[in-house]
XYZ file of C-alpha atoms in Angstrom:
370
model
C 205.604 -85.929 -80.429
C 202.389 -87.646 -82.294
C 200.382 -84.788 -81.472
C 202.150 -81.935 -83.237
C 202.265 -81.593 -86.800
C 204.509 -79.993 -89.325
C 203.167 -76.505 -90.544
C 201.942 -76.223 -93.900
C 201.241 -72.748 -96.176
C 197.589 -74.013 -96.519
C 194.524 -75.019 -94.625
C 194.473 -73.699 -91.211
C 197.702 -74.436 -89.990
C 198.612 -70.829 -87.842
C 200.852 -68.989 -89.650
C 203.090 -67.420 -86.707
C 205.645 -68.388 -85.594
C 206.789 -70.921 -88.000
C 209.823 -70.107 -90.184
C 210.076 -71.813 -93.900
C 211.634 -74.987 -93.166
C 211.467 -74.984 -89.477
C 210.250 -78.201 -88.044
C 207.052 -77.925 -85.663
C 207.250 -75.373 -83.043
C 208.700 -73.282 -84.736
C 212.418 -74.797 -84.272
C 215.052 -76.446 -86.641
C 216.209 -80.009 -86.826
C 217.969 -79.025 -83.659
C 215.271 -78.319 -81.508
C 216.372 -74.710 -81.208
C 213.156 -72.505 -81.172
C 213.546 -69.954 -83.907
C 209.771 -67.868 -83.192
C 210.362 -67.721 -79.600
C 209.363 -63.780 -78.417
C 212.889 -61.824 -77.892
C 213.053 -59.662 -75.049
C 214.323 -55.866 -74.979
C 217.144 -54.946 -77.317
C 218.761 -51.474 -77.564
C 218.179 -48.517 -76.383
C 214.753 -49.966 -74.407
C 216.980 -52.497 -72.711
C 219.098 -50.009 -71.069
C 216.445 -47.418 -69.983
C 214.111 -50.152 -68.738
C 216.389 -52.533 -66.950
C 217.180 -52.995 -63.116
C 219.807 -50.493 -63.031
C 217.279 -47.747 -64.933
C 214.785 -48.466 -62.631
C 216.948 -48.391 -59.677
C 217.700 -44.666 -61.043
C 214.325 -43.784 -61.560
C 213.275 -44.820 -57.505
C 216.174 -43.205 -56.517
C 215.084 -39.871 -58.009
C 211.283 -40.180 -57.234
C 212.492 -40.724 -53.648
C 215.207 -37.455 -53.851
C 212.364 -35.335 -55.256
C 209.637 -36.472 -53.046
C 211.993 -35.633 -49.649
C 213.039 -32.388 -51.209
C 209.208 -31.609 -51.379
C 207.760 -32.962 -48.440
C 210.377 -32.754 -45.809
C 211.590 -29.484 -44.937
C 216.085 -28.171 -44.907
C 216.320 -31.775 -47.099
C 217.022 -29.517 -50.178
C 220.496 -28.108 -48.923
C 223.861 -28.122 -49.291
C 224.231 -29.432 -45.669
C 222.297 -32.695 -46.302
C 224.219 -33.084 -49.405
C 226.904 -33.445 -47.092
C 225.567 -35.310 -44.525
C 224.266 -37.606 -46.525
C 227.151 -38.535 -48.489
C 229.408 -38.942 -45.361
C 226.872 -41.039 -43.735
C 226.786 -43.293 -47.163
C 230.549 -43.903 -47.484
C 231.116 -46.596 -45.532
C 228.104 -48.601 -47.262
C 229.737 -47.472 -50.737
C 233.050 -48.212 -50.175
C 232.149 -52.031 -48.437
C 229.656 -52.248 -51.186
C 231.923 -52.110 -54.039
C 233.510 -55.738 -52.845
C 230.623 -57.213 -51.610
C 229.269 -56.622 -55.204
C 231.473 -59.141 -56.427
C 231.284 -61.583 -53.321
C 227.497 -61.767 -54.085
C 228.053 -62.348 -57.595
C 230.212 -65.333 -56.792
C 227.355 -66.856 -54.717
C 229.102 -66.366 -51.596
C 228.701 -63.249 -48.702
C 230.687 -61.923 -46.395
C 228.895 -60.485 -42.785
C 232.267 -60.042 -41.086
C 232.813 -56.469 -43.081
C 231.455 -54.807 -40.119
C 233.281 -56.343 -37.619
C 236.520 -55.940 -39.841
C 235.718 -52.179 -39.753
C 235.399 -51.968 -36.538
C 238.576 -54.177 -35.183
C 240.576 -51.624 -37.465
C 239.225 -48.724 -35.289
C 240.262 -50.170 -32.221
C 243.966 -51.301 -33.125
C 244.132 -47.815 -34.904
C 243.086 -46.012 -31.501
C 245.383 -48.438 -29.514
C 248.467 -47.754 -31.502
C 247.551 -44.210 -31.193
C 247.229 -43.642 -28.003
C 250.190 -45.194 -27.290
C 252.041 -42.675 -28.904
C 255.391 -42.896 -30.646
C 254.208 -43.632 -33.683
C 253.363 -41.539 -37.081
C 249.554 -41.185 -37.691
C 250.640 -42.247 -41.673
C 251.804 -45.611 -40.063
C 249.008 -46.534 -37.789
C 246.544 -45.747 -40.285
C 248.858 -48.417 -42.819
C 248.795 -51.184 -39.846
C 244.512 -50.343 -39.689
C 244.881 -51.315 -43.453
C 246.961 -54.115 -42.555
C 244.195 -55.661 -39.969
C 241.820 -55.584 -42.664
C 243.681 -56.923 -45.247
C 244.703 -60.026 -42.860
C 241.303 -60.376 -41.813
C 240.223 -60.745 -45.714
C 242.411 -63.170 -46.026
C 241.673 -65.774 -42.971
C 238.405 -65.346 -44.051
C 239.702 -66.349 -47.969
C 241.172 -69.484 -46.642
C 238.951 -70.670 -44.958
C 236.391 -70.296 -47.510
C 238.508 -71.045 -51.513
C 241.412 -73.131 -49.560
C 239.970 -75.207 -47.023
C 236.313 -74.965 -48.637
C 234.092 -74.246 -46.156
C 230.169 -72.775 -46.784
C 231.010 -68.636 -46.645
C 228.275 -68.037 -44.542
C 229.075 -70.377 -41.951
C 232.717 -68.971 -41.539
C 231.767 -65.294 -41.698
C 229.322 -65.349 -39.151
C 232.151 -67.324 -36.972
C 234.427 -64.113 -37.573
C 232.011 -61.860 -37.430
C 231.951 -62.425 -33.886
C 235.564 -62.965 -33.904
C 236.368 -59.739 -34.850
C 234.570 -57.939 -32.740
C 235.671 -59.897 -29.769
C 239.249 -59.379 -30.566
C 238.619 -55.289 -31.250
C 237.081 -55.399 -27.513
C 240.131 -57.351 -25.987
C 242.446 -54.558 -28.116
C 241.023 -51.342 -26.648
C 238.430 -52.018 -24.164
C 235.594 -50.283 -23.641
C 237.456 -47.432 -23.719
C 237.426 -44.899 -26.488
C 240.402 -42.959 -28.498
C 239.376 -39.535 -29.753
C 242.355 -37.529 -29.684
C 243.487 -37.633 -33.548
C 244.849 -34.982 -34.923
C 242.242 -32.310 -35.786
C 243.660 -30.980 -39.047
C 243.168 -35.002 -40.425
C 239.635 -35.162 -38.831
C 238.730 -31.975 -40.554
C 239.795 -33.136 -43.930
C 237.530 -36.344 -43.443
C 234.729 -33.975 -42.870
C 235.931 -31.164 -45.268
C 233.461 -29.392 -48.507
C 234.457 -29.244 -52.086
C 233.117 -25.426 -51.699
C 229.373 -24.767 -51.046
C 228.412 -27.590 -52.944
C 228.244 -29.867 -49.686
C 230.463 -33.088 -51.593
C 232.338 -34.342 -49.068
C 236.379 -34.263 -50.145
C 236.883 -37.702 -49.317
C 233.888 -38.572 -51.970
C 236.831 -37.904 -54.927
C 238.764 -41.133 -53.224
C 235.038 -43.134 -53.095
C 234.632 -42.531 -56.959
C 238.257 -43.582 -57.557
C 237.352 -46.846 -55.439
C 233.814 -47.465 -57.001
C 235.201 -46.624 -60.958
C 238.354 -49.420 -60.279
C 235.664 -51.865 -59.212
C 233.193 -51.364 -61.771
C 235.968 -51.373 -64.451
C 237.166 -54.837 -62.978
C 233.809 -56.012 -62.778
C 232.696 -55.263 -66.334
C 235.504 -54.612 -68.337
C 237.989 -57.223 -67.600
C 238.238 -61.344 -68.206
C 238.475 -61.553 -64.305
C 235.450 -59.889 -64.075
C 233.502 -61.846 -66.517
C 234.751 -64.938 -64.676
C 233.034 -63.915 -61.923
C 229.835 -64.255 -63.752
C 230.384 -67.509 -64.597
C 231.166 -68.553 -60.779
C 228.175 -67.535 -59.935
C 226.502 -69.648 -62.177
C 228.535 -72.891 -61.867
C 231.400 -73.402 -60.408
C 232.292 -76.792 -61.737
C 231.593 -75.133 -65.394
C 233.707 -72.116 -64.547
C 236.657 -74.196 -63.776
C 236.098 -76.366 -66.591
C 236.692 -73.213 -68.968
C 239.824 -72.557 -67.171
C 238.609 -70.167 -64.312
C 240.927 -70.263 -61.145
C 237.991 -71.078 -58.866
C 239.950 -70.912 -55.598
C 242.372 -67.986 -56.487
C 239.558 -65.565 -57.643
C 237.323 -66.436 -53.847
C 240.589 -65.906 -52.032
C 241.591 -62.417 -53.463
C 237.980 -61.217 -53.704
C 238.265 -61.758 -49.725
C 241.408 -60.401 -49.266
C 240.128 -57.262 -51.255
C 236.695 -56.656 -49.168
C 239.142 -56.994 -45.970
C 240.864 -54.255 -47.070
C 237.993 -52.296 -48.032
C 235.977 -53.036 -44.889
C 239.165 -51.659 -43.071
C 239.575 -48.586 -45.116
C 235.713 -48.528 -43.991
C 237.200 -48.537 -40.620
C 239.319 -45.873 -40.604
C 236.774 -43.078 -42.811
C 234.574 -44.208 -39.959
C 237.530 -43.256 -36.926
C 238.331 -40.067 -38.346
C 234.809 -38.642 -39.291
C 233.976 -39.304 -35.644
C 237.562 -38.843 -34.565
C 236.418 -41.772 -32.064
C 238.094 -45.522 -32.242
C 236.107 -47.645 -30.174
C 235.663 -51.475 -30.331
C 231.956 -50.882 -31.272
C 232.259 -48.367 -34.568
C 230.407 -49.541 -37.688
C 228.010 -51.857 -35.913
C 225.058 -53.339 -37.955
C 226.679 -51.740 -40.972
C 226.755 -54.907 -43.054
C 223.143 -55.147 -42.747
C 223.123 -51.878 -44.719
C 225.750 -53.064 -46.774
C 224.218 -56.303 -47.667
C 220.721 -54.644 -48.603
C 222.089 -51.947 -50.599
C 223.520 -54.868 -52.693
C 220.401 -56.752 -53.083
C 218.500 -53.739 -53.560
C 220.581 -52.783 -56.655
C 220.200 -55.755 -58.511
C 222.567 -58.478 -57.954
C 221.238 -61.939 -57.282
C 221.474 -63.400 -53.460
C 221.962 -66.409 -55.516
C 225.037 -65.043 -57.947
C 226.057 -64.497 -61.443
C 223.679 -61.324 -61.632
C 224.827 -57.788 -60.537
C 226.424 -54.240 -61.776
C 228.012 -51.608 -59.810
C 225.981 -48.808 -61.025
C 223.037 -50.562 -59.599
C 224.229 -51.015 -56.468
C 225.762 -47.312 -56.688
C 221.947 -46.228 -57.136
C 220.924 -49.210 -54.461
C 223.342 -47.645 -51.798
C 221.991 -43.993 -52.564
C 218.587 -44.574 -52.486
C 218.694 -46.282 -48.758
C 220.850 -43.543 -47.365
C 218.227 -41.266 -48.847
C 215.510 -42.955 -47.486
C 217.128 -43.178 -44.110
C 218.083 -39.562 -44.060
C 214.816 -38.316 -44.789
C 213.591 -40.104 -42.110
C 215.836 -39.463 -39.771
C 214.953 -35.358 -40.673
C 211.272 -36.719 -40.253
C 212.476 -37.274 -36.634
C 211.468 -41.046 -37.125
C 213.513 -43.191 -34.879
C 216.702 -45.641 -35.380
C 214.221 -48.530 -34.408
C 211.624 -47.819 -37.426
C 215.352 -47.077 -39.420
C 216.184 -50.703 -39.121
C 213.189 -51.981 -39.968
C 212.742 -50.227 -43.136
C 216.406 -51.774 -44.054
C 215.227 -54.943 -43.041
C 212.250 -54.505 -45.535
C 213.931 -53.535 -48.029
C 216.669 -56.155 -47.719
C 213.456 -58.757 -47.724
C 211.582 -57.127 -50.565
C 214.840 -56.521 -52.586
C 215.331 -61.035 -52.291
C 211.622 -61.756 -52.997
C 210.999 -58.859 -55.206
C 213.016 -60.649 -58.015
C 212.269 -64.036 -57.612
C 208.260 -63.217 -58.082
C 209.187 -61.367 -61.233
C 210.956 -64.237 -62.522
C 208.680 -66.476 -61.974
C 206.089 -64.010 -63.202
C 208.100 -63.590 -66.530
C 208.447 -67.227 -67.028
C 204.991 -68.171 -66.184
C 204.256 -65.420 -68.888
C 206.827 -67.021 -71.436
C 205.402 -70.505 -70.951
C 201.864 -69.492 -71.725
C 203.005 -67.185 -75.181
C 204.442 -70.887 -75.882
C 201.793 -72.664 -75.793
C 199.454 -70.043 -77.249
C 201.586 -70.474 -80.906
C 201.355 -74.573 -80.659
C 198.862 -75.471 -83.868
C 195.754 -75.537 -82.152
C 193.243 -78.820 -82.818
């Protein structure tokens, strides 16, 4: 470049950012910029990144409802609460690492709810143990992860275009298995334990199992090579294969696995209401999906954690809940997710391009000025 000269230690050559025997701009023979401003290290990183200031709404939003909206401070919506943010946890956890991958899944829903229905069927048919129908429910979901695998890492189709297809599949085949009739007579002392207190603190029992699911994913997420691959397939796929990443293999199980978590979703949801019926869990992967988003991991991939999306997750139920004690109705409800799904896609992608319009101008601010 004609225009740019090589920094001197006299005349009026600017003095920052130039390193001794840097070429211009601050960079090496190389080309690699060696003044460029570095971003947040430390301690600041951590309490002022996405998952920080996902913790931060979420509290703001807690504290706010316990002051403005009267019984939200109790041991009751504790409870409440927590059951009615479950099944978004628990289908979260997988969908965490779907996203990441660059792919979705909006059959998780309909996975829940074909569960219900072949658990109610098999129920009410009677002759079987409870301890076996719920296994088959399990079953369902796994298989239904897996179709949904092939399709997508085998065959190679676009994930959105075949999980819409089952989405509607799934819920056409739970209303040819029961009906539109409804199963409700489980057996009370396993639809109490789905509803049960750990004492007067409100925590549902069944939360102990939801930490146990959300701590396995977020130590496969973070702390293991598979997890780390993920990453990369959400950045490039032809790069993560390159390294040795088994592109196809890591789709097909993360399918199979938020199959079987959609259908564990499935049956929380038939004993809580002690109701199978071919409709349960509608919607829910709107929820699901925004929750995600909300908490930090990129609708295009290879950005996410699980304690963000923990925090995402909490602070929509919260926000729901409180409105729902507000008396404000399941219409307004699915706006606000909608909004928040909306804001949490374009939210980023203006502070990105916010940041870098900011980065480009520091640049060109340190070029020797003439």
């Amino acid at each position: 470049m004609s225009d740019l000269k090589t920094p001197t230690t006299s005349g009026t050559t600017p003095k920052a950012p130039f390193t001794k025997g840097s070429g211009p701009l601050g960079t090496d023979t190389t080309g690699v910029l060696v003044a460029e401003p570095k971003g947040r290290t430390g301690a600041s990183r951590i309490l002022l990144g996405r998952d920080a200031i996902m913790i931060y709404a979420l509290l703001v939003v807690v504290i706010g409802a316990c002051l403005l909206i009267p019984r939200f401070a109790s041991p009751v919506t504790v409870g409440f609460l927590l059951l009615d943010v479950i099944p978004i946890l628990l289908i979260a956890m997988p969908m965490t690492l779907v996203i990441i991958t660059g792919e979705i899944d909006l059959s998780v829903a309909s996975t829940a709810g074909l569960t219900s229905a072949v658990i109610g069927v098999l129920w009410a048919g009677g002759g079987m143990d409870i301890g076996v129908v719920l296994l088959i429910g399990l079953l369902v979901g796994v298989v239904a992860g897996a179709f949904n695998g092939f399709l997508i890492a085998v065959v190679g189709l676009p994930s959105l275009a075949v999980t819409i297809g089952t989405l509607a599949l799934f819920r056409g085949l739970a209303l040819v298995v029961i009906g539109d009739n409804a199963v409700a007579n489980f057996p009370p002392e396993l639809t109490a334990f789905f509803t049960s207190k750990i004492g007067s603190t409100g925590i549902p029992v069944v939360m102990v199992g939801v930490l146990v699911v959300v701590l396995a994913f977020g130590v496969v997420l973070h702390l293991t090579p598979f997890g780390r691959g993920l990453y990369a397939l959400g950045y490039s796929t032809e790069a993560a294969s390159f390294v040795g990443i088994k592109v196809a293999r890591s789709k097909f199980w993360l399918y199979v696995a938020t199959g079987g978590v959609s259908a564990l979703a499935g049956v929380f949801w038939t004993l809580r209401y002690s109701s199978a019926r071919s409709d349960n869990a509608s919607g829910l992967e709107l929820a699901v999906i925004a929750a995600v988003l909300l908490g930090g991991v990129s609708i295009f991939g290879g950005k996410g954690s699980i304690p963000g999306v923990v925090a995402g997750v909490l602070l929509i139920g919260t926000i729901n809940y409180a409105l729902r004690l507000g008396r404000v109705s399941d219409v307004v409800l699915i706006i606000v997710t909608g909004t928040l799904l909306i804001a949490s896609v374009v939210g980023p992608s203006i502070f990105e391009s916010v940041k870098q319009w900011n980065h480009h101008r520091r640049i060109r601010r340190s070029l020797p000025q003439h």
